[in-house]
């Protein structure tokens, strides 16, 4: 059974940073590209960042490029999202999934909530 568990969200002031983690199990993690998505209130879920199976290649949404960094540790079956210089528009529920440009997983978990507020 594929399981993805996100953590690391919270309340942060504008300009602050958070590091999200996604712990994966139930599949051969190192074979799959991984990605982070966010779903903000009143908006559609959008791709934030993706990373190849080895971690050698990454992609980012224009809105976060230069401020967010996706990485992975294949030994620990975990993908990370370092979020710097956070602003209000980053407020959303963040979820991870297999795949890079499109989600491959059939369902979404609850994600981890990020709230950027003064």
Tab-separated table of N, CA, C and O in Angstrom, residues 25-102:
chain	number	residue	atom	x	y	z
A	25	UNK	N	6.252	5.262	1.712
A	25	UNK	CA	6.386	3.833	1.943
A	25	UNK	C	5.442	3.083	1.013
A	25	UNK	O	4.516	3.659	0.452
A	26	UNK	N	5.691	1.791	0.845
A	26	UNK	CA	4.810	0.957	0.047
A	26	UNK	C	5.158	0.857	-1.423
A	26	UNK	O	4.407	0.241	-2.194
A	27	UNK	N	6.257	1.444	-1.828
A	27	UNK	CA	6.707	1.357	-3.215
A	27	UNK	C	8.197	1.602	-3.278
A	27	UNK	O	8.810	2.030	-2.296
A	28	UNK	N	8.772	1.314	-4.443
A	28	UNK	CA	10.202	1.499	-4.618
A	28	UNK	C	10.480	2.975	-4.841
A	28	UNK	O	10.461	3.475	-5.963
A	29	UNK	N	10.747	3.655	-3.769
A	29	UNK	CA	10.842	5.111	-3.763
A	29	UNK	C	11.863	5.637	-4.763
A	29	UNK	O	11.607	6.617	-5.470
A	30	UNK	N	13.008	4.998	-4.837
A	30	UNK	CA	14.100	5.503	-5.661
A	30	UNK	C	13.818	5.450	-7.156
A	30	UNK	O	14.534	6.071	-7.938
A	31	UNK	N	12.798	4.716	-7.570
A	31	UNK	CA	12.462	4.587	-8.982
A	31	UNK	C	11.592	5.744	-9.467
A	31	UNK	O	11.564	6.055	-10.656
A	32	UNK	N	10.901	6.403	-8.548
A	32	UNK	CA	9.895	7.383	-8.918
A	32	UNK	C	10.344	8.820	-8.712
A	32	UNK	O	10.970	9.153	-7.704
A	33	UNK	N	10.001	9.651	-9.679
A	33	UNK	CA	10.063	11.079	-9.449
A	33	UNK	C	9.024	11.446	-8.386
A	33	UNK	O	8.030	10.748	-8.209
A	34	UNK	N	9.276	12.536	-7.694
A	34	UNK	CA	8.365	12.987	-6.648
A	34	UNK	C	8.060	14.461	-6.840
A	34	UNK	O	8.781	15.185	-7.530
A	35	UNK	N	6.998	14.900	-6.211
A	35	UNK	CA	6.583	16.278	-6.393
A	35	UNK	C	5.814	16.792	-5.183
A	35	UNK	O	5.297	16.015	-4.379
A	36	UNK	N	5.765	18.097	-5.081
A	36	UNK	CA	4.960	18.789	-4.082
A	36	UNK	C	3.881	19.608	-4.789
A	36	UNK	O	4.154	20.266	-5.799
A	37	UNK	N	2.683	19.551	-4.249
A	37	UNK	CA	1.561	20.343	-4.719
A	37	UNK	C	1.015	21.158	-3.567
A	37	UNK	O	1.208	20.823	-2.403
A	38	UNK	N	0.304	22.211	-3.894
A	38	UNK	CA	-0.394	22.961	-2.868
A	38	UNK	C	-1.805	23.274	-3.322
A	38	UNK	O	-2.073	23.420	-4.511
A	39	UNK	N	-2.690	23.357	-2.359
A	39	UNK	CA	-4.090	23.627	-2.618
A	39	UNK	C	-4.540	24.732	-1.682
A	39	UNK	O	-4.742	24.501	-0.491
A	40	UNK	N	-4.672	25.913	-2.228
A	40	UNK	CA	-5.080	27.070	-1.453
A	40	UNK	C	-6.592	27.242	-1.523
A	40	UNK	O	-7.246	26.798	-2.468
A	41	UNK	N	-7.137	27.905	-0.531
A	41	UNK	CA	-8.573	28.157	-0.483
A	41	UNK	C	-9.016	28.946	-1.706
A	41	UNK	O	-8.441	29.983	-2.034
A	42	UNK	N	-10.035	28.428	-2.383
A	42	UNK	CA	-10.570	29.105	-3.545
A	42	UNK	C	-9.774	28.934	-4.817
A	42	UNK	O	-10.109	29.546	-5.834
A	43	UNK	N	-8.741	28.104	-4.784
A	43	UNK	CA	-7.910	27.886	-5.957
A	43	UNK	C	-7.769	26.394	-6.243
A	43	UNK	O	-8.015	25.557	-5.378
A	44	UNK	N	-7.383	26.082	-7.455
A	44	UNK	CA	-7.131	24.696	-7.820
A	44	UNK	C	-5.782	24.238	-7.292
A	44	UNK	O	-4.875	25.042	-7.064
A	45	UNK	N	-5.669	22.937	-7.095
A	45	UNK	CA	-4.389	22.376	-6.701
A	45	UNK	C	-3.360	22.630	-7.798
A	45	UNK	O	-3.647	22.481	-8.988
A	46	UNK	N	-2.174	23.024	-7.405
A	46	UNK	CA	-1.148	23.347	-8.380
A	46	UNK	C	0.181	22.701	-8.025
A	46	UNK	O	0.507	22.494	-6.856
A	47	UNK	N	0.932	22.400	-9.051
A	47	UNK	CA	2.269	21.849	-8.878
A	47	UNK	C	3.205	22.932	-8.373
A	47	UNK	O	3.275	24.017	-8.941
A	48	UNK	N	3.926	22.633	-7.319
A	48	UNK	CA	4.890	23.562	-6.744
A	48	UNK	C	6.301	23.237	-7.203
A	48	UNK	O	7.058	24.114	-7.630
A	49	UNK	N	6.672	21.974	-7.100
A	49	UNK	CA	8.016	21.551	-7.463
A	49	UNK	C	8.040	20.059	-7.731
A	49	UNK	O	7.228	19.307	-7.193
A	50	UNK	N	8.964	19.630	-8.566
A	50	UNK	CA	9.143	18.225	-8.851
A	50	UNK	C	10.613	17.875	-8.880
A	50	UNK	O	11.462	18.745	-9.110
A	51	UNK	N	10.902	16.604	-8.650
A	51	UNK	CA	12.283	16.158	-8.611
A	51	UNK	C	12.378	14.767	-9.221
A	51	UNK	O	11.510	13.918	-9.008
A	52	UNK	N	13.408	14.533	-10.001
A	52	UNK	CA	13.604	13.241	-10.635
A	52	UNK	C	13.933	12.179	-9.599
A	52	UNK	O	14.214	12.473	-8.438
A	53	UNK	N	13.901	10.929	-10.033
A	53	UNK	CA	14.090	9.836	-9.079
A	53	UNK	C	15.445	9.869	-8.379
A	53	UNK	O	15.551	9.482	-7.208
A	54	UNK	N	16.461	10.314	-9.074
A	54	UNK	CA	17.794	10.395	-8.480
A	54	UNK	C	18.038	11.708	-7.751
A	54	UNK	O	19.000	11.816	-6.993
A	55	UNK	N	17.193	12.690	-8.004
A	55	UNK	CA	17.383	14.003	-7.427
A	55	UNK	C	18.236	14.924	-8.268
A	55	UNK	O	18.504	16.060	-7.861
A	56	UNK	N	18.644	14.473	-9.433
A	56	UNK	CA	19.541	15.259	-10.259
A	56	UNK	C	18.845	16.390	-11.006
A	56	UNK	O	19.496	17.378	-11.375
A	57	UNK	N	17.553	16.251	-11.241
A	57	UNK	CA	16.796	17.265	-11.971
A	57	UNK	C	15.603	17.728	-11.156
A	57	UNK	O	14.924	16.919	-10.521
A	58	UNK	N	15.346	19.025	-11.205
A	58	UNK	CA	14.221	19.605	-10.488
A	58	UNK	C	13.480	20.596	-11.369
A	58	UNK	O	14.050	21.173	-12.296
A	59	UNK	N	12.203	20.781	-11.081
A	59	UNK	CA	11.390	21.792	-11.733
A	59	UNK	C	10.630	22.560	-10.664
A	59	UNK	O	10.358	22.035	-9.582
A	60	UNK	N	10.277	23.813	-10.988
A	60	UNK	CA	9.582	24.657	-10.037
A	60	UNK	C	8.523	25.483	-10.732
A	60	UNK	O	8.672	25.877	-11.889
A	61	UNK	N	7.455	25.745	-10.009
A	61	UNK	CA	6.494	26.719	-10.474
A	61	UNK	C	7.145	28.096	-10.475
A	61	UNK	O	7.988	28.400	-9.624
A	62	UNK	N	6.746	28.921	-11.419
A	62	UNK	CA	7.326	30.255	-11.509
A	62	UNK	C	7.165	31.038	-10.212
A	62	UNK	O	8.043	31.829	-9.849
A	63	UNK	N	6.068	30.809	-9.519
A	63	UNK	CA	5.777	31.567	-8.318
A	63	UNK	C	6.736	31.279	-7.171
A	63	UNK	O	6.854	32.090	-6.245
A	64	UNK	N	7.415	30.141	-7.210
A	64	UNK	CA	8.272	29.759	-6.094
A	64	UNK	C	9.735	29.611	-6.472
A	64	UNK	O	10.586	29.459	-5.585
A	65	UNK	N	10.028	29.651	-7.735
A	65	UNK	CA	11.404	29.464	-8.189
A	65	UNK	C	12.339	30.490	-7.561
A	65	UNK	O	12.060	31.680	-7.545
A	66	UNK	N	13.443	29.996	-7.030
A	66	UNK	CA	14.406	30.855	-6.370
A	66	UNK	C	14.190	30.974	-4.881
A	66	UNK	O	15.092	31.432	-4.163
A	67	UNK	N	13.024	30.585	-4.395
A	67	UNK	CA	12.707	30.674	-2.975
A	67	UNK	C	12.458	29.313	-2.349
A	67	UNK	O	12.729	29.122	-1.165
A	68	UNK	N	11.922	28.371	-3.121
A	68	UNK	CA	11.671	27.014	-2.651
A	68	UNK	C	12.704	26.071	-3.250
A	68	UNK	O	13.149	26.261	-4.385
A	69	UNK	N	13.050	25.036	-2.498
A	69	UNK	CA	13.977	24.026	-2.972
A	69	UNK	C	13.450	22.639	-2.631
A	69	UNK	O	13.194	22.338	-1.464
A	70	UNK	N	13.295	21.800	-3.638
A	70	UNK	CA	12.881	20.423	-3.427
A	70	UNK	C	14.117	19.538	-3.405
A	70	UNK	O	15.067	19.750	-4.160
A	71	UNK	N	14.110	18.556	-2.528
A	71	UNK	CA	15.216	17.616	-2.428
A	71	UNK	C	14.678	16.278	-1.956
A	71	UNK	O	13.516	16.165	-1.561
A	72	UNK	N	15.518	15.262	-1.991
A	72	UNK	CA	15.078	13.946	-1.539
A	72	UNK	C	16.234	13.162	-0.959
A	72	UNK	O	17.402	13.395	-1.292
A	73	UNK	N	15.879	12.242	-0.091
A	73	UNK	CA	16.818	11.305	0.492
A	73	UNK	C	16.277	9.912	0.226
A	73	UNK	O	15.349	9.457	0.892
A	74	UNK	N	16.830	9.247	-0.764
A	74	UNK	CA	16.300	7.949	-1.169
A	74	UNK	C	16.545	6.861	-0.128
A	74	UNK	O	15.809	5.882	-0.064
A	75	UNK	N	17.575	7.015	0.666
A	75	UNK	CA	17.830	6.055	1.729
A	75	UNK	C	16.737	6.123	2.790
A	75	UNK	O	16.303	5.101	3.322
A	76	UNK	N	16.286	7.330	3.085
A	76	UNK	CA	15.252	7.530	4.090
A	76	UNK	C	13.844	7.592	3.505
A	76	UNK	O	12.877	7.790	4.244
A	77	UNK	N	13.722	7.421	2.193
A	77	UNK	CA	12.416	7.439	1.522
A	77	UNK	C	11.639	8.706	1.856
A	77	UNK	O	10.456	8.666	2.207
A	78	UNK	N	12.303	9.824	1.731
A	78	UNK	CA	11.709	11.096	2.114
A	78	UNK	C	12.024	12.169	1.084
A	78	UNK	O	13.147	12.236	0.573
A	79	UNK	N	11.039	12.997	0.788
A	79	UNK	CA	11.232	14.158	-0.067
A	79	UNK	C	10.944	15.404	0.760
A	79	UNK	O	10.051	15.398	1.616
A	80	UNK	N	11.702	16.457	0.515
A	80	UNK	CA	11.611	17.671	1.302
A	80	UNK	C	11.251	18.861	0.423
A	80	UNK	O	11.476	18.859	-0.784
A	81	UNK	N	10.712	19.864	1.055
A	81	UNK	CA	10.482	21.140	0.397
A	81	UNK	C	10.910	22.246	1.346
A	81	UNK	O	10.236	22.510	2.345
A	82	UNK	N	12.030	22.861	1.046
A	82	UNK	CA	12.507	24.000	1.815
A	82	UNK	C	11.852	25.250	1.265
A	82	UNK	O	11.978	25.554	0.080
A	83	UNK	N	11.158	25.973	2.117
A	83	UNK	CA	10.385	27.135	1.717
A	83	UNK	C	10.944	28.370	2.417
A	83	UNK	O	10.834	28.499	3.632
A	84	UNK	N	11.541	29.254	1.648
A	84	UNK	CA	12.120	30.477	2.181
A	84	UNK	C	11.374	31.696	1.672
A	84	UNK	O	10.669	31.640	0.673
A	85	UNK	N	11.565	32.800	2.356
A	85	UNK	CA	10.944	34.076	1.974
A	85	UNK	C	9.449	33.926	1.748
A	85	UNK	O	8.901	34.407	0.755
A	86	UNK	N	8.793	33.277	2.671
A	86	UNK	CA	7.372	32.981	2.521
A	86	UNK	C	6.523	34.245	2.573
A	86	UNK	O	6.754	35.129	3.394
A	87	UNK	N	5.537	34.295	1.703
A	87	UNK	CA	4.586	35.385	1.653
A	87	UNK	C	3.173	34.830	1.760
A	87	UNK	O	2.956	33.623	1.719
A	88	UNK	N	2.208	35.732	1.890
A	88	UNK	CA	0.828	35.322	2.139
A	88	UNK	C	0.289	34.361	1.088
A	88	UNK	O	-0.498	33.466	1.415
A	89	UNK	N	0.681	34.535	-0.156
A	89	UNK	CA	0.157	33.695	-1.221
A	89	UNK	C	0.615	32.251	-1.128
A	89	UNK	O	0.099	31.386	-1.841
A	90	UNK	N	1.577	31.966	-0.271
A	90	UNK	CA	2.025	30.593	-0.067
A	90	UNK	C	1.121	29.826	0.892
A	90	UNK	O	1.305	28.620	1.075
A	91	UNK	N	0.179	30.499	1.503
A	91	UNK	CA	-0.751	29.846	2.413
A	91	UNK	C	-1.569	28.799	1.668
A	91	UNK	O	-2.270	29.113	0.714
A	92	UNK	N	-1.470	27.548	2.103
A	92	UNK	CA	-2.137	26.451	1.417
A	92	UNK	C	-1.867	25.163	2.165
A	92	UNK	O	-1.048	25.108	3.084
A	93	UNK	N	-2.566	24.116	1.751
A	93	UNK	CA	-2.257	22.772	2.193
A	93	UNK	C	-1.288	22.154	1.198
A	93	UNK	O	-1.566	22.120	0.002
A	94	UNK	N	-0.173	21.671	1.691
A	94	UNK	CA	0.866	21.128	0.824
A	94	UNK	C	0.876	19.606	0.898
A	94	UNK	O	0.920	19.028	1.980
A	95	UNK	N	0.865	18.967	-0.273
A	95	UNK	CA	0.851	17.518	-0.367
A	95	UNK	C	1.925	17.045	-1.324
A	95	UNK	O	2.310	17.768	-2.240
A	96	UNK	N	2.383	15.832	-1.124
A	96	UNK	CA	3.352	15.240	-2.034
A	96	UNK	C	2.708	14.113	-2.822
A	96	UNK	O	1.641	13.607	-2.464
A	97	UNK	N	3.346	13.738	-3.909
A	97	UNK	CA	2.846	12.654	-4.730
A	97	UNK	C	3.985	12.096	-5.557
A	97	UNK	O	5.031	12.732	-5.706
A	98	UNK	N	3.778	10.909	-6.094
A	98	UNK	CA	4.707	10.370	-7.073
A	98	UNK	C	4.515	11.095	-8.390
A	98	UNK	O	3.457	11.668	-8.657
A	99	UNK	N	5.532	11.048	-9.231
A	99	UNK	CA	5.502	11.775	-10.480
A	99	UNK	C	6.150	13.135	-10.317
A	99	UNK	O	6.336	13.639	-9.208
A	100	UNK	N	6.455	13.739	-11.436
A	100	UNK	CA	7.134	15.030	-11.414
A	100	UNK	C	6.247	16.149	-11.937
A	100	UNK	O	6.005	17.133	-11.244
A	101	UNK	N	5.751	16.006	-13.146
A	101	UNK	CA	4.932	17.033	-13.769
A	101	UNK	C	3.443	16.788	-13.601
A	101	UNK	O	2.637	17.719	-13.680
A	102	UNK	N	3.072	15.532	-13.387
A	102	UNK	CA	1.693	15.154	-13.137
A	102	UNK	C	1.672	14.150	-11.993
A	102	UNK	O	2.562	13.309	-11.894
